[in-house]
C-alpha positions as a Markdown table, in Angstrom:
| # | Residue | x | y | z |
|---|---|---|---|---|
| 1 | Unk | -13.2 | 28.3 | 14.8 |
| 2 | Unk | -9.8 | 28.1 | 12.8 |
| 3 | Unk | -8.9 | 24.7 | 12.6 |
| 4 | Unk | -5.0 | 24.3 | 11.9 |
| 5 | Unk | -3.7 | 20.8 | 11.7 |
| 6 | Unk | 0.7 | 20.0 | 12.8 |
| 7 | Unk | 1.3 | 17.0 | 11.1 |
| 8 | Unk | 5.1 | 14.8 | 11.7 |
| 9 | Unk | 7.5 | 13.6 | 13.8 |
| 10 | Unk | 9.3 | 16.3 | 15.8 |
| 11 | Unk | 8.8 | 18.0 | 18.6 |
| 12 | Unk | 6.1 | 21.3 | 18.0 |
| 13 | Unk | 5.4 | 21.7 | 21.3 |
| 14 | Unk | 7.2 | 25.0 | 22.3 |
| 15 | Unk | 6.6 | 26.3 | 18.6 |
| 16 | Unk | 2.5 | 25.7 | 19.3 |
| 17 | Unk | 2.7 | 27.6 | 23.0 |
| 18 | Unk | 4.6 | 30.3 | 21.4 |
| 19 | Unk | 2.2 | 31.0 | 18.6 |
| 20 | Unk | -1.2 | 30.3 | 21.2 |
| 21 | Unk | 1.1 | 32.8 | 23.5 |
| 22 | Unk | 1.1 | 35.4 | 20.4 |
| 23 | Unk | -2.6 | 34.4 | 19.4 |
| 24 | Unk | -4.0 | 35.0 | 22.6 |
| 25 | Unk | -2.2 | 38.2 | 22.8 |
| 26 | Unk | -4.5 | 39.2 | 19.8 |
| 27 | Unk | -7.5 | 38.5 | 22.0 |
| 28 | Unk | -8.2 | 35.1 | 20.3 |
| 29 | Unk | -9.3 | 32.4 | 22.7 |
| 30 | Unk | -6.6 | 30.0 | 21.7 |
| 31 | Unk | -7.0 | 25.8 | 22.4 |
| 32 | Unk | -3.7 | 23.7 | 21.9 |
| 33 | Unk | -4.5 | 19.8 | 21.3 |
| 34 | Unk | -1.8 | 17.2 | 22.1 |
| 35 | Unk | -2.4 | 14.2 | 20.4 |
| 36 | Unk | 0.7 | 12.9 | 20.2 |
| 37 | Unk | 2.6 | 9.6 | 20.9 |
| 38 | Unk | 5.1 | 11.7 | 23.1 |
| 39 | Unk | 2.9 | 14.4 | 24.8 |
| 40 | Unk | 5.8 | 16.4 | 24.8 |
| 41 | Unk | 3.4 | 19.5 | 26.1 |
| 42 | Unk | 3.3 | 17.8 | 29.7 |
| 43 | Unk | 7.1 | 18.8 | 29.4 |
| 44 | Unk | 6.1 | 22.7 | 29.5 |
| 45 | Unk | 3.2 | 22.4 | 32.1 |
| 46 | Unk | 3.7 | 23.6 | 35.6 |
| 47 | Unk | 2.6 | 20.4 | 37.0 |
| 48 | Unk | 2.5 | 16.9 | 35.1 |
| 49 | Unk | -0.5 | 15.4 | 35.3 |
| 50 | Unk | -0.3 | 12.0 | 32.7 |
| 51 | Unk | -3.7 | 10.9 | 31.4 |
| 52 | Unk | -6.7 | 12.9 | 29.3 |
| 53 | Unk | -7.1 | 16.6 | 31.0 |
| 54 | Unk | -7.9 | 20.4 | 29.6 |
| 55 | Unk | -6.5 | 23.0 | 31.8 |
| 56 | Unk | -5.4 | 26.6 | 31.0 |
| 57 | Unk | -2.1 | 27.8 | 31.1 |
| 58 | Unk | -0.5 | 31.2 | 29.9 |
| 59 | Unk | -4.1 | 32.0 | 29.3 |
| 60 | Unk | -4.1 | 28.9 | 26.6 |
| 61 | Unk | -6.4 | 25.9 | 26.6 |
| 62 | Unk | -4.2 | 22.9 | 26.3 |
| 63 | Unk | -5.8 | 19.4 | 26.3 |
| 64 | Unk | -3.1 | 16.2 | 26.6 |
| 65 | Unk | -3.2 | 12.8 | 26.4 |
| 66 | Unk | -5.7 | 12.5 | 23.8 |
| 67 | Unk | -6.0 | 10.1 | 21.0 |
| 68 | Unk | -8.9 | 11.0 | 19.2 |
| 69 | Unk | -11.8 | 13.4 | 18.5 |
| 70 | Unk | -14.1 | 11.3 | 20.8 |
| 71 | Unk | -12.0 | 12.1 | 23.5 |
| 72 | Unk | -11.7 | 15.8 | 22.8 |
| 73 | Unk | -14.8 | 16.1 | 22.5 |
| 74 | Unk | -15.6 | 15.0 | 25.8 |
| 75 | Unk | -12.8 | 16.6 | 27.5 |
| 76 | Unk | -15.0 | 20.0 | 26.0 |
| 77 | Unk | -17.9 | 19.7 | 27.3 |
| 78 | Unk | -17.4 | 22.0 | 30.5 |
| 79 | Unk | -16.1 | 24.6 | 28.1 |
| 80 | Unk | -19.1 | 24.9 | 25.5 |
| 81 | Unk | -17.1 | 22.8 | 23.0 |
| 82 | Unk | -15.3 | 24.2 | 19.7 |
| 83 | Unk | -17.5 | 27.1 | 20.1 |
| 84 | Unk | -15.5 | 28.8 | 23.2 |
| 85 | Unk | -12.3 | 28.7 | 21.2 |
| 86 | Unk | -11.0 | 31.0 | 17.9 |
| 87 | Unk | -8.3 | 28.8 | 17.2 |
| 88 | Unk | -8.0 | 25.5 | 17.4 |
| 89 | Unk | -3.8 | 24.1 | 16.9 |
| 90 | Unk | -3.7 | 20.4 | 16.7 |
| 91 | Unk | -0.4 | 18.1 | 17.3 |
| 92 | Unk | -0.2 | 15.2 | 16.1 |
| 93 | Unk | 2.0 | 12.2 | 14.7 |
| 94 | Unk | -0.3 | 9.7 | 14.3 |
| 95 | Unk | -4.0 | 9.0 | 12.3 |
| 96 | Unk | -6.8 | 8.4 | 14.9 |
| 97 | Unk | -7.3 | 11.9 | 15.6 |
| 98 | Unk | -7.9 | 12.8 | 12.3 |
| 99 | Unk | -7.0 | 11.7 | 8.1 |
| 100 | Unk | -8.6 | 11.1 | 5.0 |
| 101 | Unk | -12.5 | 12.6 | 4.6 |
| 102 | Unk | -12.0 | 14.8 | 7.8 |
| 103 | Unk | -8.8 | 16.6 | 6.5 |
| 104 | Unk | -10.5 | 19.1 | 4.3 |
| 105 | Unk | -12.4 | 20.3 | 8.0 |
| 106 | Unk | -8.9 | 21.7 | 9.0 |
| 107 | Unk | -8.1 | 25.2 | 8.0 |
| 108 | Unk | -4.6 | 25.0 | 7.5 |
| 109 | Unk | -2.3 | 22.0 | 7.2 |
| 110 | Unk | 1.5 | 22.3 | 8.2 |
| 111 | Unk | 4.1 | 19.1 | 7.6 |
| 112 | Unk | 6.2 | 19.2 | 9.9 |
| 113 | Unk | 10.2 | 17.9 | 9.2 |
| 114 | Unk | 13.8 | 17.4 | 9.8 |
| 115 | Unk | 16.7 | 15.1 | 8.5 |
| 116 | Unk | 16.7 | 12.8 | 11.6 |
| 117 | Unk | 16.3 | 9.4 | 9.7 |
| 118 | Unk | 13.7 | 7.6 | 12.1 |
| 119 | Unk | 11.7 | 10.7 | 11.9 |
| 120 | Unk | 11.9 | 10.8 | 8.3 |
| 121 | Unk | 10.8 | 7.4 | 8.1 |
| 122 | Unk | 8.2 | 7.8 | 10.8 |
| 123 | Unk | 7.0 | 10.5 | 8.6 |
| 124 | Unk | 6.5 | 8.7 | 5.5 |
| 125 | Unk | 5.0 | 6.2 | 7.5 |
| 126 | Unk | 2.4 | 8.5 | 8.3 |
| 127 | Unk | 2.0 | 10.3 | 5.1 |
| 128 | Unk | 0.7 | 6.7 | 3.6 |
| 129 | Unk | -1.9 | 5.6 | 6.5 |
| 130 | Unk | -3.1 | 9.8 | 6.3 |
| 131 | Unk | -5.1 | 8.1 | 3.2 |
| 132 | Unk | -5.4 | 11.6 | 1.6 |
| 133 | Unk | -7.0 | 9.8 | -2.1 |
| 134 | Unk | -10.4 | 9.6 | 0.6 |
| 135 | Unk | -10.5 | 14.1 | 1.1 |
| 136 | Unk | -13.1 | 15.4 | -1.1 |
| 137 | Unk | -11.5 | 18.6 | -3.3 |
| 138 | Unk | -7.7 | 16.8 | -3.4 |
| 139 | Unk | -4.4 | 17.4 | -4.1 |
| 140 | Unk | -4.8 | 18.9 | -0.2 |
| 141 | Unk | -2.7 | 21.7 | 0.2 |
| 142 | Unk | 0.0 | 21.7 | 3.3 |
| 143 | Unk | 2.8 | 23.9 | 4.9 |
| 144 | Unk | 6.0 | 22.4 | 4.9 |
| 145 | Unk | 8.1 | 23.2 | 8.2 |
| 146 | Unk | 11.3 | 22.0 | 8.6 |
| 147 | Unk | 13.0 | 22.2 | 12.5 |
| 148 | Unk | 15.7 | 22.5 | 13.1 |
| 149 | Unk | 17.8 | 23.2 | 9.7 |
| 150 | Unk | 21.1 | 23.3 | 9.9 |
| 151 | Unk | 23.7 | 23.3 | 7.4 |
| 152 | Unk | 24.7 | 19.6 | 5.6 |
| 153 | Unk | 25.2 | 17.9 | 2.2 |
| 154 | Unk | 21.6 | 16.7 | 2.1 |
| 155 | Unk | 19.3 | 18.9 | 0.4 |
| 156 | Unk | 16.1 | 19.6 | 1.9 |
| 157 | Unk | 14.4 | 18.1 | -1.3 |
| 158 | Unk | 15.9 | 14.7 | 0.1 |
| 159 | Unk | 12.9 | 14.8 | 2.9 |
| 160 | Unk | 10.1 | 14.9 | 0.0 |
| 161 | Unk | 11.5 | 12.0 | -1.8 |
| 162 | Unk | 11.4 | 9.9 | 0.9 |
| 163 | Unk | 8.0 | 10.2 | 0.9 |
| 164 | Unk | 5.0 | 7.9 | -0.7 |
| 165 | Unk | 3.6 | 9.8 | -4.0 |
| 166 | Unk | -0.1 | 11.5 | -2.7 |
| 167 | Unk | -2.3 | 14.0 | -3.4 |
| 168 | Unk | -0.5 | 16.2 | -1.4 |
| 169 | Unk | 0.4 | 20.1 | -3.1 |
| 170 | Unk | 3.1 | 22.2 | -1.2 |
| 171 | Unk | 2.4 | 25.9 | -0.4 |
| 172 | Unk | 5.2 | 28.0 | -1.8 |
| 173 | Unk | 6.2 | 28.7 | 1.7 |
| 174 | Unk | 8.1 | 26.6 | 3.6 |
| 175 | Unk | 8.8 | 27.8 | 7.9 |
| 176 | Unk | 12.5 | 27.2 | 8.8 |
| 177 | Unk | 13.9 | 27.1 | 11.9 |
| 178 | Unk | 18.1 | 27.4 | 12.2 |
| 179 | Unk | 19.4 | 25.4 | 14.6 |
| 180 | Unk | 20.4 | 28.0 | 17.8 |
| 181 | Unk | 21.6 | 27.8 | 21.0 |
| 182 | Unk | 20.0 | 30.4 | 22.1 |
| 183 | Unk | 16.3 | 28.7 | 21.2 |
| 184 | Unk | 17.5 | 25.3 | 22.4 |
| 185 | Unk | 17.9 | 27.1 | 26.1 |
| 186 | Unk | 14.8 | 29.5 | 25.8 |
| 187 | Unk | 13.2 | 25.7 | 25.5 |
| 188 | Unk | 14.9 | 24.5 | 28.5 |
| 189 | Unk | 14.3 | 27.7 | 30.7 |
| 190 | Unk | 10.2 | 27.8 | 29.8 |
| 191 | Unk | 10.5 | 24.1 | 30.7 |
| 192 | Unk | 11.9 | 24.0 | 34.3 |
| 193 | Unk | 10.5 | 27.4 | 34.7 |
| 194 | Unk | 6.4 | 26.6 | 34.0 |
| 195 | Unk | 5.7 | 29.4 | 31.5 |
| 196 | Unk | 6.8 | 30.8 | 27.6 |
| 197 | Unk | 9.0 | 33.7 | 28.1 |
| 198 | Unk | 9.7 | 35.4 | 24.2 |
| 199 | Unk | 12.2 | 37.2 | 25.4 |
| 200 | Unk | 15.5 | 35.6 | 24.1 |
| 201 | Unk | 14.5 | 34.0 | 21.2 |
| 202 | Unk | 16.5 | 34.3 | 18.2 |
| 203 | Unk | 16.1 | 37.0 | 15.4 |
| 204 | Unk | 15.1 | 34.2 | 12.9 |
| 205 | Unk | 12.8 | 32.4 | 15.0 |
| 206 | Unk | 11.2 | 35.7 | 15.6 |
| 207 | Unk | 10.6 | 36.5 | 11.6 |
| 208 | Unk | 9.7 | 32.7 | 10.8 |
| 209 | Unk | 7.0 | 33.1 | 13.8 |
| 210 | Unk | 5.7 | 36.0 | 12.7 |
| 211 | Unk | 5.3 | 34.6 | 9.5 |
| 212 | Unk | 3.2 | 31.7 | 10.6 |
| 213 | Unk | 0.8 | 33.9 | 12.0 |
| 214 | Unk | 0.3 | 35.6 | 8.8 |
| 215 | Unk | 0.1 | 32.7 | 6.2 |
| 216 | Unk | -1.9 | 30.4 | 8.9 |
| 217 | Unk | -4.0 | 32.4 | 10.8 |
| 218 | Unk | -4.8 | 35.7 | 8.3 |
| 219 | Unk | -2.6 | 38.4 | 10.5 |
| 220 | Unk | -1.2 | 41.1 | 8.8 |
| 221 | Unk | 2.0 | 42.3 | 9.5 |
| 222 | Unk | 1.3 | 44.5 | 11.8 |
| 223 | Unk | -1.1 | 42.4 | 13.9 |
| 224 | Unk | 1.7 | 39.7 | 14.0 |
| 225 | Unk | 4.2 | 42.6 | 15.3 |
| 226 | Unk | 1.9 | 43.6 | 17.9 |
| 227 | Unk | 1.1 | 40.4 | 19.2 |
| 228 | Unk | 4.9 | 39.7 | 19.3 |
| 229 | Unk | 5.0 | 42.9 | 21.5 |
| 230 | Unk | 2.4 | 42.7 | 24.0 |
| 231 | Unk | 3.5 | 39.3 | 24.4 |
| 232 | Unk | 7.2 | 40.4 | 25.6 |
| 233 | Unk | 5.4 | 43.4 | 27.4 |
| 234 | Unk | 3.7 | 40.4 | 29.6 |
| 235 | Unk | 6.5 | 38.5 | 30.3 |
| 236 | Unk | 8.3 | 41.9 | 31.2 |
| 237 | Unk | 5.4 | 42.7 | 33.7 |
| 238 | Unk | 4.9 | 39.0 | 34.9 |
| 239 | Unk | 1.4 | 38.8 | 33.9 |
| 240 | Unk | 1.7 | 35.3 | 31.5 |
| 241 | Unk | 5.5 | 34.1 | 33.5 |
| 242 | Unk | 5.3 | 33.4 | 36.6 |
| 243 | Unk | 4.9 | 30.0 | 37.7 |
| 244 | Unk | 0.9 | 29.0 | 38.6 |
């Protein structure tokens, strides 16, 4: 199974469904992990239902109000553990769930950033207790993503010197996301509606997607376009968008 590991303080939570939308589309049996402070997943779940649960939605595993591995773990036993998933996306904004020695075990590793300052600090926070000098084979490697950019003064090296020197090396890569209207209300909509609908995204939240599923989860180009396809094909048809 393809471990990949959202690290930082904003919001991922449509971002995640989108790609498990696109991966599952691709036949992979997808499992989204929210273990953050926020569970901002419950947000885009037909029903809320607080407290430690797995249930499937848009043909996506998604386990909430976790904390740690333990509790995964258990939460997993009815569906044969790791083993019944391809992909395994992990949010998370703190470090019980995982740091340190059990880094290395992910696949992928993405940062995730924006120039709010509590998040910035929250972030550099979390960088520190990650305790990265304890993974074996270090510098670890991680994806910077940056959400929302918009245009300022600040340059976006600003966010990397406000965190603690670690044995941290930056893919060349870096997934932005323009601030848009249009994305903030596809958000909105798949909220109050109970399901991720593609449709209206923007162009450049489109290309940056498809990217991710390239450099993270070894698609070619093509795969990536097709997955983007039959995923808009489903929410044409109704299959993957109507409430459950």
């Amino acid at each position: 199974m393809k471990k990949v590991v959202f690290f930082g303080a904003p919001d991922k939570s449509h971002l995640l469904l989108v790609l498990g939308k696109l991966l599952t589309a691709l036949e992979r049996k997808v499992l989204i992990v929210d273990s953050t402070f926020a569970q901002s997943m419950q947000g885009y779940l037909p029903q809320l239902e607080f407290g430690c649960s797995l249930r499937e939605f848009e043909g996506i595993d998604v386990a909430t109000g976790l904390i740690t591995s333990a509790q995964l773990e258990r939460s997993l036993l009815e569906a044969e553990g790791e083993a019944a998933y391809d992909v395994m996306l992990l949010d998370t904004d703190h470090t019980e769930f995982v740091k340190g020695r059990e880094l290395p075990g992910y696949d992928k590793r993405v940062w995730c950033s924006n120039f709010n300052r509590m998040g910035m600090q929250t972030n550099a926070n979390l960088m520190q207790r990650l305790c990265l000098h304890e993974a074996e084979g270090q510098p670890l490697t991680f994806y910077k993503l940056n959400a929302p950019t918009l245009p300022t003064a600040i340059p976006e090296s600003y966010i990397d010197s406000v965190l603690p020197q670690q044995a941290v090396r930056w893919e060349d890569t870096v997934f932005r996301f323009p601030l848009d209207e249009r994305d903030m209300s596809v958000e909105l909509d798949n909220q109050h509606h109970g399901r991720i609908d593609i449709r209206r995204l923007s162009g450049a939240y489109r290309r940056t997607v498809l990217d991710m599923l390239q450099q993270l989860f070894d698609c070619d180009s093509k795969a990536a376009r097709r997955g983007w396809a039959r995923s808009r094909k489903a929410c044409v048809s109704g299959n993957f968008c109507e409430r459950r």
